[in-house]
Coordinates of C-alpha atoms and ligand atoms in Angstrom, one line a residue:
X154 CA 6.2 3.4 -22.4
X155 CA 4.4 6.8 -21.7
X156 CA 4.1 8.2 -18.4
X157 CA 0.6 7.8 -17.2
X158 CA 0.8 10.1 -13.5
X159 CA 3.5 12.9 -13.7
X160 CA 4.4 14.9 -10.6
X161 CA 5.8 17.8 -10.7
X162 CA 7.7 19.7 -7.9
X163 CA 5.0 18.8 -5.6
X164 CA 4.9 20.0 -1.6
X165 CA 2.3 19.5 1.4
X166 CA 3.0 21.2 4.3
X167 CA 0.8 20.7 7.2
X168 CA 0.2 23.7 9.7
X169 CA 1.2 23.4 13.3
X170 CA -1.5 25.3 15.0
X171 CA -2.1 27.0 18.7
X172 CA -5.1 28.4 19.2
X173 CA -5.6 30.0 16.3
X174 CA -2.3 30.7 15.3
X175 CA 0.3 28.6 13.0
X176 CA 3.0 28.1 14.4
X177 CA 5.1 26.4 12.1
X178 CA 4.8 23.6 9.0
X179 CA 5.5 20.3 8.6
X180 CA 7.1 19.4 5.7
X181 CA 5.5 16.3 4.5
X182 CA 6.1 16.2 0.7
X183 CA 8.6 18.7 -0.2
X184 CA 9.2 19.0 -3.9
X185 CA 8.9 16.0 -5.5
X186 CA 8.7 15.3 -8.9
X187 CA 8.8 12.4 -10.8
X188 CA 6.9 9.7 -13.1
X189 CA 5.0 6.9 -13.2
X190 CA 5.0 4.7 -16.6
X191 CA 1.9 3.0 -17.8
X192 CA 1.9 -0.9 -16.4
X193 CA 4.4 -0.4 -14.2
X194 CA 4.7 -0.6 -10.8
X195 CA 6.6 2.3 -9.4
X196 CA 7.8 1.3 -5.7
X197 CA 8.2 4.2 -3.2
X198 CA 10.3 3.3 0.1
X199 CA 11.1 5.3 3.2
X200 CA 11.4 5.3 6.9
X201 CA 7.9 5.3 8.8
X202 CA 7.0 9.2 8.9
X203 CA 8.9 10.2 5.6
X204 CA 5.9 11.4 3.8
X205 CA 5.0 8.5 1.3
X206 CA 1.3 8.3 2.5
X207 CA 0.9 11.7 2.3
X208 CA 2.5 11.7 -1.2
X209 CA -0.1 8.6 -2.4
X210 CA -3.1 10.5 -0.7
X211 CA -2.1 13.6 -3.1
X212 CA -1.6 11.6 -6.3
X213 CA -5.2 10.2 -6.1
X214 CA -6.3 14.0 -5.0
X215 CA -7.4 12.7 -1.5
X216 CA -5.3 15.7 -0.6
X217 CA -4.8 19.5 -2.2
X218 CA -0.8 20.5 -2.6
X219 CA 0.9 23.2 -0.9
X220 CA 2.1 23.7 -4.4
X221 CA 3.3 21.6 -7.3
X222 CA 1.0 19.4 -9.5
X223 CA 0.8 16.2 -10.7
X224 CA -0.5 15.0 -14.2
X225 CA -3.0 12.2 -14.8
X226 CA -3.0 11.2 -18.3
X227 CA -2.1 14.4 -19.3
X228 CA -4.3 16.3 -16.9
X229 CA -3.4 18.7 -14.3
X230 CA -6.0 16.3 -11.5
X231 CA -6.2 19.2 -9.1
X232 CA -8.0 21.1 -11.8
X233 CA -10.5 18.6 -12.9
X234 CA -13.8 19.5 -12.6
X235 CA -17.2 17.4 -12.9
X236 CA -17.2 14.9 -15.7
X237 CA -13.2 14.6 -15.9
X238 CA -13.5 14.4 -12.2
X239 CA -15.9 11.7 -12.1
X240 CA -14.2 9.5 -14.5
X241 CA -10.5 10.4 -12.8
X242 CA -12.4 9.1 -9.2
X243 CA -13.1 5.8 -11.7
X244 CA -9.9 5.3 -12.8
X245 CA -7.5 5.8 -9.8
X246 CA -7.9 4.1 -6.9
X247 CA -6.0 2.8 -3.4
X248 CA -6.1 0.4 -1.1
X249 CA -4.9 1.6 2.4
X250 CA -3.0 -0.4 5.3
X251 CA -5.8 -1.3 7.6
X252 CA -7.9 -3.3 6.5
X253 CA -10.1 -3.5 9.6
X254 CA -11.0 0.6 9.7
X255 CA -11.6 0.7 5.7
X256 CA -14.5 -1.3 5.7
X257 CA -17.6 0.2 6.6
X258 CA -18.4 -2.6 9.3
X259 CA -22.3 -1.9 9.7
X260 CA -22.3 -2.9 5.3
X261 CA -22.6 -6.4 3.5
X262 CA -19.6 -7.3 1.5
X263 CA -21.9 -7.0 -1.1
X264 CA -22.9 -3.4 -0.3
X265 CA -19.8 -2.4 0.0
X266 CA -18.7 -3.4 -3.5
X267 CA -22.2 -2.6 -5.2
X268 CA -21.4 0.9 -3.6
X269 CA -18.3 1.3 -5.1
X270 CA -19.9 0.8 -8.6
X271 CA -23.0 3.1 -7.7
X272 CA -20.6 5.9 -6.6
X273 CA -18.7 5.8 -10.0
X274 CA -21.8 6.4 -11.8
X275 CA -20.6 4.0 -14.6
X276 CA -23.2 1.6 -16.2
X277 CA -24.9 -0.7 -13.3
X278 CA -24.2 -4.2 -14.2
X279 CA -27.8 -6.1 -15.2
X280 CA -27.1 -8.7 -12.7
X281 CA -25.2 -6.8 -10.0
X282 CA -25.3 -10.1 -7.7
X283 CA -23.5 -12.1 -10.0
X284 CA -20.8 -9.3 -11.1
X285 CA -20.0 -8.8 -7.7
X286 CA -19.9 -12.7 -6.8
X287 CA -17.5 -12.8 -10.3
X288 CA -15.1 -9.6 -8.6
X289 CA -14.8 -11.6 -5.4
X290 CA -13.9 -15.0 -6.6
X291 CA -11.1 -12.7 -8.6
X292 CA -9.4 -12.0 -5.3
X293 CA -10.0 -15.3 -4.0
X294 CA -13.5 -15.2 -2.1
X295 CA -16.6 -16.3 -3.5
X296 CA -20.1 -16.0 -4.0
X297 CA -21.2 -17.6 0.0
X298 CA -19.5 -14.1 1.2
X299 CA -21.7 -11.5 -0.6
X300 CA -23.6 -11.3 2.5
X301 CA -21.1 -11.2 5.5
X302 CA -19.8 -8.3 7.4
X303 CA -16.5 -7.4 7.2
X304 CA -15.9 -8.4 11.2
X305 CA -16.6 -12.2 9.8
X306 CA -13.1 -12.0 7.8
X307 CA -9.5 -12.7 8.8
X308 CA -7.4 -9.6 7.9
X309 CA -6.1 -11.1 4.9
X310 CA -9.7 -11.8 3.9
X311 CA -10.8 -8.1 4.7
X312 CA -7.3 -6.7 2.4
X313 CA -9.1 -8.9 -0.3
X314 CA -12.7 -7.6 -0.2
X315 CA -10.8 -3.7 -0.5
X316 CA -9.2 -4.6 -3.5
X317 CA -12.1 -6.3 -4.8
X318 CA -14.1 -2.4 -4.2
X319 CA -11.5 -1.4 -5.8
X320 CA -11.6 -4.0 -9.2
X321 CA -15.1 -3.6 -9.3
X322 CA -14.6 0.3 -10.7
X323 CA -12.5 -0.7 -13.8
X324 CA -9.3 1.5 -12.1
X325 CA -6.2 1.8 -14.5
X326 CA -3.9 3.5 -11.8
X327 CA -3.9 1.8 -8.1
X328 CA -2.0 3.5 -4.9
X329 CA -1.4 0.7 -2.7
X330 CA -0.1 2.0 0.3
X331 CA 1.3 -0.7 2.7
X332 CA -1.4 -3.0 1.2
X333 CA 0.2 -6.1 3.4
X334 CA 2.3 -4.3 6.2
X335 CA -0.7 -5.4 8.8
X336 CA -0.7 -9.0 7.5
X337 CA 1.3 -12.1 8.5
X338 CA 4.1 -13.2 6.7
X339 CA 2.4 -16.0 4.5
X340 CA -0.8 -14.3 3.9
X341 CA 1.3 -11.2 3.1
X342 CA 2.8 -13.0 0.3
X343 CA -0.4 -14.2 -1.1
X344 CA -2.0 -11.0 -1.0
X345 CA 1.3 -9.6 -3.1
X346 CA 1.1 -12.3 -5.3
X347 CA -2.6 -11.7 -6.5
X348 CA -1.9 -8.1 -6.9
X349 CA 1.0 -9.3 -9.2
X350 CA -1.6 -11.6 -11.0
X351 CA -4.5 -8.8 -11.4
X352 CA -1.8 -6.6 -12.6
X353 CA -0.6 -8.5 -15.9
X354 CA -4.5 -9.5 -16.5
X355 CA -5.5 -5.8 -16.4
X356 CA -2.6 -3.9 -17.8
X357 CA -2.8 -1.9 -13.8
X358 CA -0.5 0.7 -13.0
X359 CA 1.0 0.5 -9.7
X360 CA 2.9 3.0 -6.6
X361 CA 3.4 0.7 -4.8
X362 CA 4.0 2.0 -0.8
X363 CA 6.2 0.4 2.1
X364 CA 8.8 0.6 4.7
X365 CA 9.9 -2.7 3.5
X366 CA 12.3 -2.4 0.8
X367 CA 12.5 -6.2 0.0
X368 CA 9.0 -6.1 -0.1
X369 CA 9.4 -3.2 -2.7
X370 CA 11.9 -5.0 -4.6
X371 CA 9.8 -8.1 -5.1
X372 CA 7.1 -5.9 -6.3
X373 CA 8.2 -3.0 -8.6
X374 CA 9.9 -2.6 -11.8
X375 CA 11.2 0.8 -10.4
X376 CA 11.9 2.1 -6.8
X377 CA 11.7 5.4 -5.7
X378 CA 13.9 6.4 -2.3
X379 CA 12.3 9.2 -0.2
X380 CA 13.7 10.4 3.0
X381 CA 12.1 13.6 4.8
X382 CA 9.7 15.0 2.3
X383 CA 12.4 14.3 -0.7
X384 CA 13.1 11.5 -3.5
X385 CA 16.9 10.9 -3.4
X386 CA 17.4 8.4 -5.6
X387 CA 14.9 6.6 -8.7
X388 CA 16.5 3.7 -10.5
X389 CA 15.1 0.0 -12.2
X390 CA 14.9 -2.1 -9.4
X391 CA 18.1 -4.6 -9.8
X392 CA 20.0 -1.3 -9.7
X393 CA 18.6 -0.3 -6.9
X394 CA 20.5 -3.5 -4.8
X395 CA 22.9 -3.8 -7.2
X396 CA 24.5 -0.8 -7.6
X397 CA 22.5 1.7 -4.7
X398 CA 24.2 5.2 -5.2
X399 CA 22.9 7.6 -2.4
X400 CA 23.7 6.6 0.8
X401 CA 20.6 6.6 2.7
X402 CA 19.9 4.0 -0.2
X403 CA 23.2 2.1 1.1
X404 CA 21.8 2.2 5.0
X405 CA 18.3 1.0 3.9
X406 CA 19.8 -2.0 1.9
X407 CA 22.2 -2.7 4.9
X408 CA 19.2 -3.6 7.1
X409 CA 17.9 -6.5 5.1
X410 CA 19.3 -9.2 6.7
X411 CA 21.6 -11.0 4.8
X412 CA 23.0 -14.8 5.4
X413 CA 26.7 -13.7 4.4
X414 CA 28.2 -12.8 7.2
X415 CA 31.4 -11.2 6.2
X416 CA 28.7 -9.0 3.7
X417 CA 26.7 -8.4 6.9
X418 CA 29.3 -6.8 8.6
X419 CA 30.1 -5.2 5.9
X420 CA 26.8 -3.6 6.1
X421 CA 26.8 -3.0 9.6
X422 CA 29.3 0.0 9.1
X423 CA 26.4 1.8 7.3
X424 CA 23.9 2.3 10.0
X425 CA 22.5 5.5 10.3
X426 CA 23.7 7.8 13.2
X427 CA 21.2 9.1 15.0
X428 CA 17.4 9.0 14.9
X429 CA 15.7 10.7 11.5
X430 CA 15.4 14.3 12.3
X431 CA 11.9 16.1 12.4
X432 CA 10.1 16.8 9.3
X433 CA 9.2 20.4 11.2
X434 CA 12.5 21.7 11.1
X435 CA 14.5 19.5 8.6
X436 CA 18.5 20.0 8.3
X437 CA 19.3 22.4 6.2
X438 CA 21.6 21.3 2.7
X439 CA 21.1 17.9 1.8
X440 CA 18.2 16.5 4.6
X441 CA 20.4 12.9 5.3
X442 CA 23.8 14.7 6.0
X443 CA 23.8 14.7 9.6
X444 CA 23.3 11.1 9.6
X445 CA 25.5 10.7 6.2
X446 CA 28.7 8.8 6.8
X447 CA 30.3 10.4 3.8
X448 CA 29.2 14.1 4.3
X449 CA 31.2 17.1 3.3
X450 CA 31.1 20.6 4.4
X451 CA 28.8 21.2 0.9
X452 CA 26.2 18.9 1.9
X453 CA 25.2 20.7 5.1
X454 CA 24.9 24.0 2.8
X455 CA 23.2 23.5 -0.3
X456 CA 20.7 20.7 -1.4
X457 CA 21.6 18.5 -4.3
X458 CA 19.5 18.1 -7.1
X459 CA 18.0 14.8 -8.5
X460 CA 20.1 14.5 -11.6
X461 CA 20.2 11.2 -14.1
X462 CA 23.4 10.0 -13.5
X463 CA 22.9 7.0 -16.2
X464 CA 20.1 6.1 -18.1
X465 CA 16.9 5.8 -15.6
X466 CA 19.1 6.1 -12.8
X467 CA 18.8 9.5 -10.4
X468 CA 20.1 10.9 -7.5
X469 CA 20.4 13.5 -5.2
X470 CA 23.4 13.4 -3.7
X471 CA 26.7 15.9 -3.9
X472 CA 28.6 13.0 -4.4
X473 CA 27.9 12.6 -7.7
X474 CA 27.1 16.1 -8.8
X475 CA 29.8 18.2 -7.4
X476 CA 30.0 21.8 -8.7
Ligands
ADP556 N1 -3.1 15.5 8.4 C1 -1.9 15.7 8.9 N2 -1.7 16.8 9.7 C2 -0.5 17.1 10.2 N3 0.6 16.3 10.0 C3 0.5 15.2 9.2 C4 -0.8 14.9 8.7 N4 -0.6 13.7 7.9 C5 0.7 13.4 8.1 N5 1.4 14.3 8.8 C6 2.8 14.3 9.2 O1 3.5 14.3 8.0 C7 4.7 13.4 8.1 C8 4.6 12.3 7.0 O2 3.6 11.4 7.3 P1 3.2 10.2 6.3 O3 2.9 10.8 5.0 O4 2.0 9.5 7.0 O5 4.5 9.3 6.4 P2 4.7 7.8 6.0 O6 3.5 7.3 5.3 O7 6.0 7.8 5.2 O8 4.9 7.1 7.3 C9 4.7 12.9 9.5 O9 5.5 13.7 10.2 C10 3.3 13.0 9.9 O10 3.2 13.2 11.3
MG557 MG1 2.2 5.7 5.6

């Protein structure tokens, strides 16, 4: 399979301003690189505050780097200009958490999907009533809500109508960043389960985003780890619970509860110390060895590298790659 989004050594850092001074950065996204394989879904998992919005909201070039690049198609996206930008605004899309402040709530559902289509300047349907009323009952409304407002929907119902803007465009790459973390449980599933569906019907490429790494797991054929700006370990998602090498990986796993309890206390030796440090002035060396219960003297000075410690699987992590 060939990569469709490559990211290479990519960093946002935010200024900290006062008055009209900076005075200091934080470290968002701080040299990541990795990629995403055409109709996959590519899972990123983290701690709230790790970065993995901001890293989504740079992939679709909602957001300009600090430095680094990332590759769509082939094509460095913060370069593309007018035409190629156009049709690279078509083709990658995302659907955000809320679904209550994406909607413009003073727009028909109708409008808001018929403006999706307008903006991408691709051809206008003939019928544009009965394309839209086909994209909606795709996600599981139908033609009696083309003229509603979005306050008239349940959340679930709103999440639908968002990915429907989003179907509507003909995307091939979609960022969905927490698409069900606002939801309830059993509309949550639903939700996943369609985006499953839509995914093998259109050949989609996911990054998928969440703090939920079993919601992760039931999603993605491969699972990104990030922790403070960093990715520390990429593997196929089985080995990701099966066989987790770094261990921040180990401490995320050991939340999900589990109904074994001699396992669960097993786990319960891995917890973290300690709250996650700031992103404004992150450890130096590795970022997790303060809150690493395996650390060594090496890992506060130097930061590992993300090496491919068997096929597909990376880490970063000086227990595997000691000099
Ligand atoms: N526009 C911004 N300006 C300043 N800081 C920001 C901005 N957006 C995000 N951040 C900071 O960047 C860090 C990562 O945020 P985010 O990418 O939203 O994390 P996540 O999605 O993993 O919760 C946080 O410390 C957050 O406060
Ligand atoms: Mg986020």
């Amino acid at each position: 399979m060939d990569p469709i989004v490559v990211v290479d050594n990519l960093r946002k850092w935010f200024p900290i301003k006062k008055l009209f001074f900076t005075k200091g950065w934080v470290r968002a996204v701080d040299g990541v690189s990795f990629i995403i394989r055409e109709g996959e879904t590519f899972g990123l998992v983290g701690e709230s505050g790790c970065g993995k919005s901001t890293l989504g909201r740079l992939i679709v070039r909602l957001l300009e780097p600090t430095s680094g690049t990332v590759y769509f198609e082939g094509k460095d996206v913060f370069r593309l200009r007018g035409r190629e930008l156009k049709e690279f605004r078509r083709k990658v899309q995302i659907v955000f958490q809320d679904p209550y402040s994406s909607l413009n709530p003073r727009m028909m559902v109708f409008d808001i999907v018929a403006e999706a289509i307008k903006a991408t300047q691709q051809e206008i349907p003939e019928d544009m009533e009965d394309y839209v009323a086909s994209i909606l009952e795709k996600v599981g409304l139908s033609r009696e809500h083309l003229y509603r407002y979005p306050h008239e929907f349940s959340g679930g119902q709103r999440q639908r109508i968002a990915i429907a803007r989003v179907l509507a465009v003909r995307p091939k790459f979609i960022v969905l960043d927490e698409p069900t973390s606002s939801l309830d449980v059993s509309v949550q599933a639903q939700i996943l389960n369609m985006l499953k569906d839509l995914q093998k019907e259109h050949n989609f490429t996911y990054l998928f985003i969440s703090h939920d790494l079993a919601v992760v797991k039931y999603m993605s054929h491969r699972i990104a780890v990030m922790y403070l700006g960093k990715i520390v370990e990429i593997a196929p998602s089985d080995e990701i619970f099966e066989a987790p090498l770094h261990p921040y990986t180990q401490v995320l796993l050991s939340s999900i509860p589990i109904p074994d309890p001699k396992i669960a206390r097993s786990r319960m030796k891995l917890r973290p110390k300690g709250e996650p440090p700031s992103p404004i002035n992150p450890p130096p060396g590795c970022r997790f060895h303060p809150r690493c219960p395996q650390a060594c003297s090496l890992c506060a000075r130097e930061e590992p590298p993300l090496i491919e410690i068997e096929r597909d699987h990376y880490v970063a992590c000086w227990l595997y790659a000691r000099k």
